């Protein structure tokens, strides 16, 4: 792995924690430490916010095309360094190198798209009801933004916030996940090389509760964008109430995947394989409950069995590996407990179901697993598993499929396959989710609005909707 930066970024200086304390970053495939990073607290968080506040007046008034140029340069540099950044990501996160390269390109796409959007932040004029008045609607940056991001997409979840924030004219303080800070620091280095002025992008690591608390306490922070678990999202929403901080929450999912009897089964199997097993099933939009019409269930299960059993498990750095390690021991325990719970309720596990031993590596590799007779009583049908487990269940009517799919407090992503156009629009409208894949299991892209309903979150990232989250709407009533 290339030597990554391992210090925090405040005001364009890479700095240690005031105390000098650090915490280790480990490779999930081996459980060995690969770096140590600063364990910051209140004082450093405060300094990062003040740096962002000091940088705000110049950045927000810099012409949009000039801000856009900086973002495009950042995107170009990420692509230039794609292999280096992917190696850092695989080392700290575990995903196969090919997937990590893909994530770097995906992360850069948010910078490119945001650069374009920076130049399209349009205000409006509105016809007034008196001849001596004019109504102007201005779009202005909210101010200093803070981003709190998860470990499963260590680069893309940062640029999906940084890109639109800088495009809107905001400055930002980023707190990456403890497990994956090196990808964040690498983005910090790229920001400096791209010409991002001091204080516009700041990155700190340390105790999450302390950093989170300070972010909500400091008056300069006017926007917080969080991606992570619903549990932590609820804590942040509570904290945001104190100062009425604008909040975006991209939280957990529990995606249904429905296969109707008129579906193209080849496409449905391929879609499910790609969607479910990316990042070893550790994605917020991966399918967690698969509902297959009873007429095609046997055929679908048979095709799926063969493909799931053929997946190659191993360290992300090894050629051809499709399933890397889970992020930590707690993740392994959760996945194993979901499988054990399903078995205890009578489930038939037809593929996988246990850890795979990889010589000289940690016990973090869980076999791609197929449960063919799952039911809503099982934990895997009510909680996000976050692992390579496919629980399947039969259904017989369209109504039953919709009710099963919507029977969850989550509402992030849902998928279905059908070749009937009328059914397609009927189901798309009936699914209570923010993102619906209709004959498509890979909906994420920089230009589309991404986000959830119900306990999956608030707000949208991507497209002009993503930039809108960092803007205030100001109405100027102009007497002439
Ligand atoms: P997490 O435990 O909620 O952590 C997310 C981030 O919040 C991390 O940076 C974490 O820091 C920080 N954090 C934890 N406690 C905090 C607190 N009290 N105050 C402020 N920050 C705090 O989630 P995760 O395990 O990293 O990620 C997996 C979850 O993210 C899954 O539920 C997944 O569905 C969801 N996710 C959602 C989306 C989406 O777009 N909707 C995308 C990706 C992932 P530490 O790492 O230092 O603990």
mmCIF file with all atom_site columns, C-alpha atoms and ligand atoms in Angstrom, residues 23 147-153 157 160-161 175-180 205-213 215-216 226-233 235-236 239 249-254 282-286 288 327-328 334 384 386 410 412 450-452 456-457 461, ligand 1:
data_model
loop_
_atom_site.group_PDB
_atom_site.id
_atom_site.type_symbol
_atom_site.label_atom_id
_atom_site.label_alt_id
_atom_site.label_comp_id
_atom_site.label_asym_id
_atom_site.label_entity_id
_atom_site.label_seq_id
_atom_site.pdbx_PDB_ins_code
_atom_site.Cartn_x
_atom_site.Cartn_y
_atom_site.Cartn_z
_atom_site.occupancy
_atom_site.B_iso_or_equiv
_atom_site.pdbx_formal_charge
_atom_site.auth_seq_id
_atom_site.auth_comp_id
_atom_site.auth_asym_id
_atom_site.auth_atom_id
_atom_site.pdbx_PDB_model_num
ATOM   1   C CA  . UNK A 1 23  ? -5.703  5.368  17.582 1.00 0.00 ? 23  UNK A CA  1
ATOM   2   C CA  . UNK A 1 147 ? -20.015 16.029 7.267  1.00 0.00 ? 147 UNK A CA  1
ATOM   3   C CA  . UNK A 1 148 ? -19.996 12.811 9.298  1.00 0.00 ? 148 UNK A CA  1
ATOM   4   C CA  . UNK A 1 149 ? -19.375 9.776  7.131  1.00 0.00 ? 149 UNK A CA  1
ATOM   5   C CA  . UNK A 1 150 ? -19.354 5.954  7.378  1.00 0.00 ? 150 UNK A CA  1
ATOM   6   C CA  . UNK A 1 151 ? -16.706 3.325  6.620  1.00 0.00 ? 151 UNK A CA  1
ATOM   7   C CA  . UNK A 1 152 ? -18.459 1.357  3.907  1.00 0.00 ? 152 UNK A CA  1
ATOM   8   C CA  . UNK A 1 153 ? -17.795 3.881  1.118  1.00 0.00 ? 153 UNK A CA  1
ATOM   9   C CA  . UNK A 1 157 ? -19.602 9.299  1.030  1.00 0.00 ? 157 UNK A CA  1
ATOM   10  C CA  . UNK A 1 160 ? -21.017 13.271 -2.132 1.00 0.00 ? 160 UNK A CA  1
ATOM   11  C CA  . UNK A 1 161 ? -21.049 15.927 0.618  1.00 0.00 ? 161 UNK A CA  1
ATOM   12  C CA  . UNK A 1 175 ? -15.340 13.628 10.392 1.00 0.00 ? 175 UNK A CA  1
ATOM   13  C CA  . UNK A 1 176 ? -14.699 10.309 8.654  1.00 0.00 ? 176 UNK A CA  1
ATOM   14  C CA  . UNK A 1 177 ? -15.374 6.929  10.261 1.00 0.00 ? 177 UNK A CA  1
ATOM   15  C CA  . UNK A 1 178 ? -12.731 5.691  12.719 1.00 0.00 ? 178 UNK A CA  1
ATOM   16  C CA  . UNK A 1 179 ? -12.198 2.584  10.579 1.00 0.00 ? 179 UNK A CA  1
ATOM   17  C CA  . UNK A 1 180 ? -11.408 4.451  7.350  1.00 0.00 ? 180 UNK A CA  1
ATOM   18  C CA  . UNK A 1 205 ? -10.591 12.150 13.534 1.00 0.00 ? 205 UNK A CA  1
ATOM   19  C CA  . UNK A 1 206 ? -11.230 11.230 17.142 1.00 0.00 ? 206 UNK A CA  1
ATOM   20  C CA  . UNK A 1 207 ? -13.977 10.388 19.564 1.00 0.00 ? 207 UNK A CA  1
ATOM   21  C CA  . UNK A 1 208 ? -17.202 10.542 17.521 1.00 0.00 ? 208 UNK A CA  1
ATOM   22  C CA  . UNK A 1 209 ? -19.502 11.653 20.337 1.00 0.00 ? 209 UNK A CA  1
ATOM   23  C CA  . UNK A 1 210 ? -17.174 14.536 21.327 1.00 0.00 ? 210 UNK A CA  1
ATOM   24  C CA  . UNK A 1 211 ? -16.621 15.749 17.773 1.00 0.00 ? 211 UNK A CA  1
ATOM   25  C CA  . UNK A 1 212 ? -20.331 15.408 17.020 1.00 0.00 ? 212 UNK A CA  1
ATOM   26  C CA  . UNK A 1 213 ? -21.298 17.362 20.121 1.00 0.00 ? 213 UNK A CA  1
ATOM   27  C CA  . UNK A 1 215 ? -20.163 20.408 15.728 1.00 0.00 ? 215 UNK A CA  1
ATOM   28  C CA  . UNK A 1 216 ? -23.691 20.995 16.974 1.00 0.00 ? 216 UNK A CA  1
ATOM   29  C CA  . UNK A 1 226 ? -24.634 12.603 8.106  1.00 0.00 ? 226 UNK A CA  1
ATOM   30  C CA  . UNK A 1 227 ? -24.408 9.177  6.500  1.00 0.00 ? 227 UNK A CA  1
ATOM   31  C CA  . UNK A 1 228 ? -24.515 6.234  8.851  1.00 0.00 ? 228 UNK A CA  1
ATOM   32  C CA  . UNK A 1 229 ? -26.803 4.206  11.039 1.00 0.00 ? 229 UNK A CA  1
ATOM   33  C CA  . UNK A 1 230 ? -30.357 5.166  11.918 1.00 0.00 ? 230 UNK A CA  1
ATOM   34  C CA  . UNK A 1 231 ? -29.405 4.829  15.590 1.00 0.00 ? 231 UNK A CA  1
ATOM   35  C CA  . UNK A 1 232 ? -26.731 7.559  15.402 1.00 0.00 ? 232 UNK A CA  1
ATOM   36  C CA  . UNK A 1 233 ? -28.912 9.617  13.025 1.00 0.00 ? 233 UNK A CA  1
ATOM   37  C CA  . UNK A 1 235 ? -28.929 11.116 18.285 1.00 0.00 ? 235 UNK A CA  1
ATOM   38  C CA  . UNK A 1 236 ? -27.811 13.795 15.826 1.00 0.00 ? 236 UNK A CA  1
ATOM   39  C CA  . UNK A 1 239 ? -28.678 17.495 19.014 1.00 0.00 ? 239 UNK A CA  1
ATOM   40  C CA  . UNK A 1 249 ? -29.560 12.173 7.137  1.00 0.00 ? 249 UNK A CA  1
ATOM   41  C CA  . UNK A 1 250 ? -28.653 9.231  4.891  1.00 0.00 ? 250 UNK A CA  1
ATOM   42  C CA  . UNK A 1 251 ? -29.391 6.296  7.169  1.00 0.00 ? 251 UNK A CA  1
ATOM   43  C CA  . UNK A 1 252 ? -29.854 2.553  7.176  1.00 0.00 ? 252 UNK A CA  1
ATOM   44  C CA  . UNK A 1 253 ? -31.826 0.585  4.621  1.00 0.00 ? 253 UNK A CA  1
ATOM   45  C CA  . UNK A 1 254 ? -33.585 -2.757 4.399  1.00 0.00 ? 254 UNK A CA  1
ATOM   46  C CA  . UNK A 1 282 ? -22.132 -3.946 3.465  1.00 0.00 ? 282 UNK A CA  1
ATOM   47  C CA  . UNK A 1 283 ? -24.065 -1.314 1.565  1.00 0.00 ? 283 UNK A CA  1
ATOM   48  C CA  . UNK A 1 284 ? -27.079 0.664  2.675  1.00 0.00 ? 284 UNK A CA  1
ATOM   49  C CA  . UNK A 1 285 ? -28.960 0.008  -0.564 1.00 0.00 ? 285 UNK A CA  1
ATOM   50  C CA  . UNK A 1 286 ? -28.217 -3.690 -0.980 1.00 0.00 ? 286 UNK A CA  1
ATOM   51  C CA  . UNK A 1 288 ? -31.946 -7.613 2.346  1.00 0.00 ? 288 UNK A CA  1
ATOM   52  C CA  . UNK A 1 327 ? -15.206 -4.674 8.504  1.00 0.00 ? 327 UNK A CA  1
ATOM   53  C CA  . UNK A 1 328 ? -14.741 -5.987 12.078 1.00 0.00 ? 328 UNK A CA  1
ATOM   54  C CA  . UNK A 1 334 ? -24.121 -9.757 13.552 1.00 0.00 ? 334 UNK A CA  1
ATOM   55  C CA  . UNK A 1 384 ? -30.252 -4.668 8.225  1.00 0.00 ? 384 UNK A CA  1
ATOM   56  C CA  . UNK A 1 386 ? -24.935 -5.759 6.428  1.00 0.00 ? 386 UNK A CA  1
ATOM   57  C CA  . UNK A 1 410 ? -36.890 1.783  6.571  1.00 0.00 ? 410 UNK A CA  1
ATOM   58  C CA  . UNK A 1 412 ? -34.111 3.781  1.357  1.00 0.00 ? 412 UNK A CA  1
ATOM   59  C CA  . UNK A 1 450 ? -30.469 9.692  -3.517 1.00 0.00 ? 450 UNK A CA  1
ATOM   60  C CA  . UNK A 1 451 ? -32.064 9.369  -0.100 1.00 0.00 ? 451 UNK A CA  1
ATOM   61  C CA  . UNK A 1 452 ? -34.662 7.624  1.965  1.00 0.00 ? 452 UNK A CA  1
ATOM   62  C CA  . UNK A 1 456 ? -33.885 5.921  6.312  1.00 0.00 ? 456 UNK A CA  1
ATOM   63  C CA  . UNK A 1 457 ? -33.390 9.642  6.489  1.00 0.00 ? 457 UNK A CA  1
ATOM   64  C CA  . UNK A 1 461 ? -27.808 13.788 -2.154 1.00 0.00 ? 461 UNK A CA  1
HETATM 65  P P1  . LIG B 2 .   ? -22.419 4.667  12.312 1.00 0.00 ? 1   LIG B P1  1
HETATM 66  O O1  . LIG B 2 .   ? -21.950 3.804  13.402 1.00 0.00 ? 1   LIG B O1  1
HETATM 67  O O2  . LIG B 2 .   ? -23.705 5.377  12.473 1.00 0.00 ? 1   LIG B O2  1
HETATM 68  O O3  . LIG B 2 .   ? -21.240 5.680  12.005 1.00 0.00 ? 1   LIG B O3  1
HETATM 69  C C1  . LIG B 2 .   ? -21.316 6.653  11.018 1.00 0.00 ? 1   LIG B C1  1
HETATM 70  C C2  . LIG B 2 .   ? -20.463 7.836  11.408 1.00 0.00 ? 1   LIG B C2  1
HETATM 71  O O4  . LIG B 2 .   ? -21.013 8.445  12.575 1.00 0.00 ? 1   LIG B O4  1
HETATM 72  C C3  . LIG B 2 .   ? -19.036 7.454  11.759 1.00 0.00 ? 1   LIG B C3  1
HETATM 73  O O5  . LIG B 2 .   ? -18.174 8.479  11.332 1.00 0.00 ? 1   LIG B O5  1
HETATM 74  C C4  . LIG B 2 .   ? -19.092 7.379  13.270 1.00 0.00 ? 1   LIG B C4  1
HETATM 75  O O6  . LIG B 2 .   ? -17.847 7.577  13.890 1.00 0.00 ? 1   LIG B O6  1
HETATM 76  C C5  . LIG B 2 .   ? -20.000 8.551  13.564 1.00 0.00 ? 1   LIG B C5  1
HETATM 77  N N1  . LIG B 2 .   ? -20.618 8.534  14.884 1.00 0.00 ? 1   LIG B N1  1
HETATM 78  C C6  . LIG B 2 .   ? -20.867 7.478  15.694 1.00 0.00 ? 1   LIG B C6  1
HETATM 79  N N2  . LIG B 2 .   ? -21.445 7.900  16.843 1.00 0.00 ? 1   LIG B N2  1
HETATM 80  C C7  . LIG B 2 .   ? -21.551 9.255  16.757 1.00 0.00 ? 1   LIG B C7  1
HETATM 81  C C8  . LIG B 2 .   ? -22.049 10.272 17.622 1.00 0.00 ? 1   LIG B C8  1
HETATM 82  N N3  . LIG B 2 .   ? -22.593 9.989  18.813 1.00 0.00 ? 1   LIG B N3  1
HETATM 83  N N4  . LIG B 2 .   ? -21.990 11.560 17.204 1.00 0.00 ? 1   LIG B N4  1
HETATM 84  C C9  . LIG B 2 .   ? -21.465 11.875 16.001 1.00 0.00 ? 1   LIG B C9  1
HETATM 85  N N5  . LIG B 2 .   ? -20.965 10.963 15.142 1.00 0.00 ? 1   LIG B N5  1
HETATM 86  C C10 . LIG B 2 .   ? -21.025 9.660  15.515 1.00 0.00 ? 1   LIG B C10 1
HETATM 87  O O7  . LIG B 2 .   ? -22.568 3.854  10.940 1.00 0.00 ? 1   LIG B O7  1
HETATM 88  P P2  . LIG B 2 .   ? -21.502 2.921  10.245 1.00 0.00 ? 1   LIG B P2  1
HETATM 89  O O8  . LIG B 2 .   ? -21.495 1.625  10.974 1.00 0.00 ? 1   LIG B O8  1
HETATM 90  O O9  . LIG B 2 .   ? -20.229 3.637  10.033 1.00 0.00 ? 1   LIG B O9  1
HETATM 91  O O10 . LIG B 2 .   ? -22.139 2.734  8.796  1.00 0.00 ? 1   LIG B O10 1
HETATM 92  C C11 . LIG B 2 .   ? -23.076 1.759  8.506  1.00 0.00 ? 1   LIG B C11 1
HETATM 93  C C12 . LIG B 2 .   ? -24.471 2.357  8.466  1.00 0.00 ? 1   LIG B C12 1
HETATM 94  O O11 . LIG B 2 .   ? -24.491 3.442  7.538  1.00 0.00 ? 1   LIG B O11 1
HETATM 95  C C13 . LIG B 2 .   ? -25.494 1.367  7.952  1.00 0.00 ? 1   LIG B C13 1
HETATM 96  O O12 . LIG B 2 .   ? -26.660 1.468  8.717  1.00 0.00 ? 1   LIG B O12 1
HETATM 97  C C14 . LIG B 2 .   ? -25.750 1.837  6.524  1.00 0.00 ? 1   LIG B C14 1
HETATM 98  O O13 . LIG B 2 .   ? -27.020 1.459  6.039  1.00 0.00 ? 1   LIG B O13 1
HETATM 99  C C15 . LIG B 2 .   ? -25.603 3.311  6.663  1.00 0.00 ? 1   LIG B C15 1
HETATM 100 N N6  . LIG B 2 .   ? -25.296 3.932  5.365  1.00 0.00 ? 1   LIG B N6  1
HETATM 101 C C16 . LIG B 2 .   ? -26.252 4.694  4.783  1.00 0.00 ? 1   LIG B C16 1
HETATM 102 C C17 . LIG B 2 .   ? -26.013 5.259  3.549  1.00 0.00 ? 1   LIG B C17 1
HETATM 103 C C18 . LIG B 2 .   ? -27.053 6.105  2.892  1.00 0.00 ? 1   LIG B C18 1
HETATM 104 O O14 . LIG B 2 .   ? -26.715 6.791  1.939  1.00 0.00 ? 1   LIG B O14 1
HETATM 105 N N7  . LIG B 2 .   ? -28.278 6.127  3.363  1.00 0.00 ? 1   LIG B N7  1
HETATM 106 C C19 . LIG B 2 .   ? -24.786 5.070  2.907  1.00 0.00 ? 1   LIG B C19 1
HETATM 107 C C20 . LIG B 2 .   ? -23.818 4.280  3.534  1.00 0.00 ? 1   LIG B C20 1
HETATM 108 C C21 . LIG B 2 .   ? -24.094 3.720  4.778  1.00 0.00 ? 1   LIG B C21 1
HETATM 109 P P3  . LIG B 2 .   ? -16.918 6.314  14.284 1.00 0.00 ? 1   LIG B P3  1
HETATM 110 O O15 . LIG B 2 .   ? -16.664 5.562  13.034 1.00 0.00 ? 1   LIG B O15 1
HETATM 111 O O16 . LIG B 2 .   ? -15.718 7.002  14.785 1.00 0.00 ? 1   LIG B O16 1
HETATM 112 O O17 . LIG B 2 .   ? -17.690 5.518  15.273 1.00 0.00 ? 1   LIG B O17 1
#
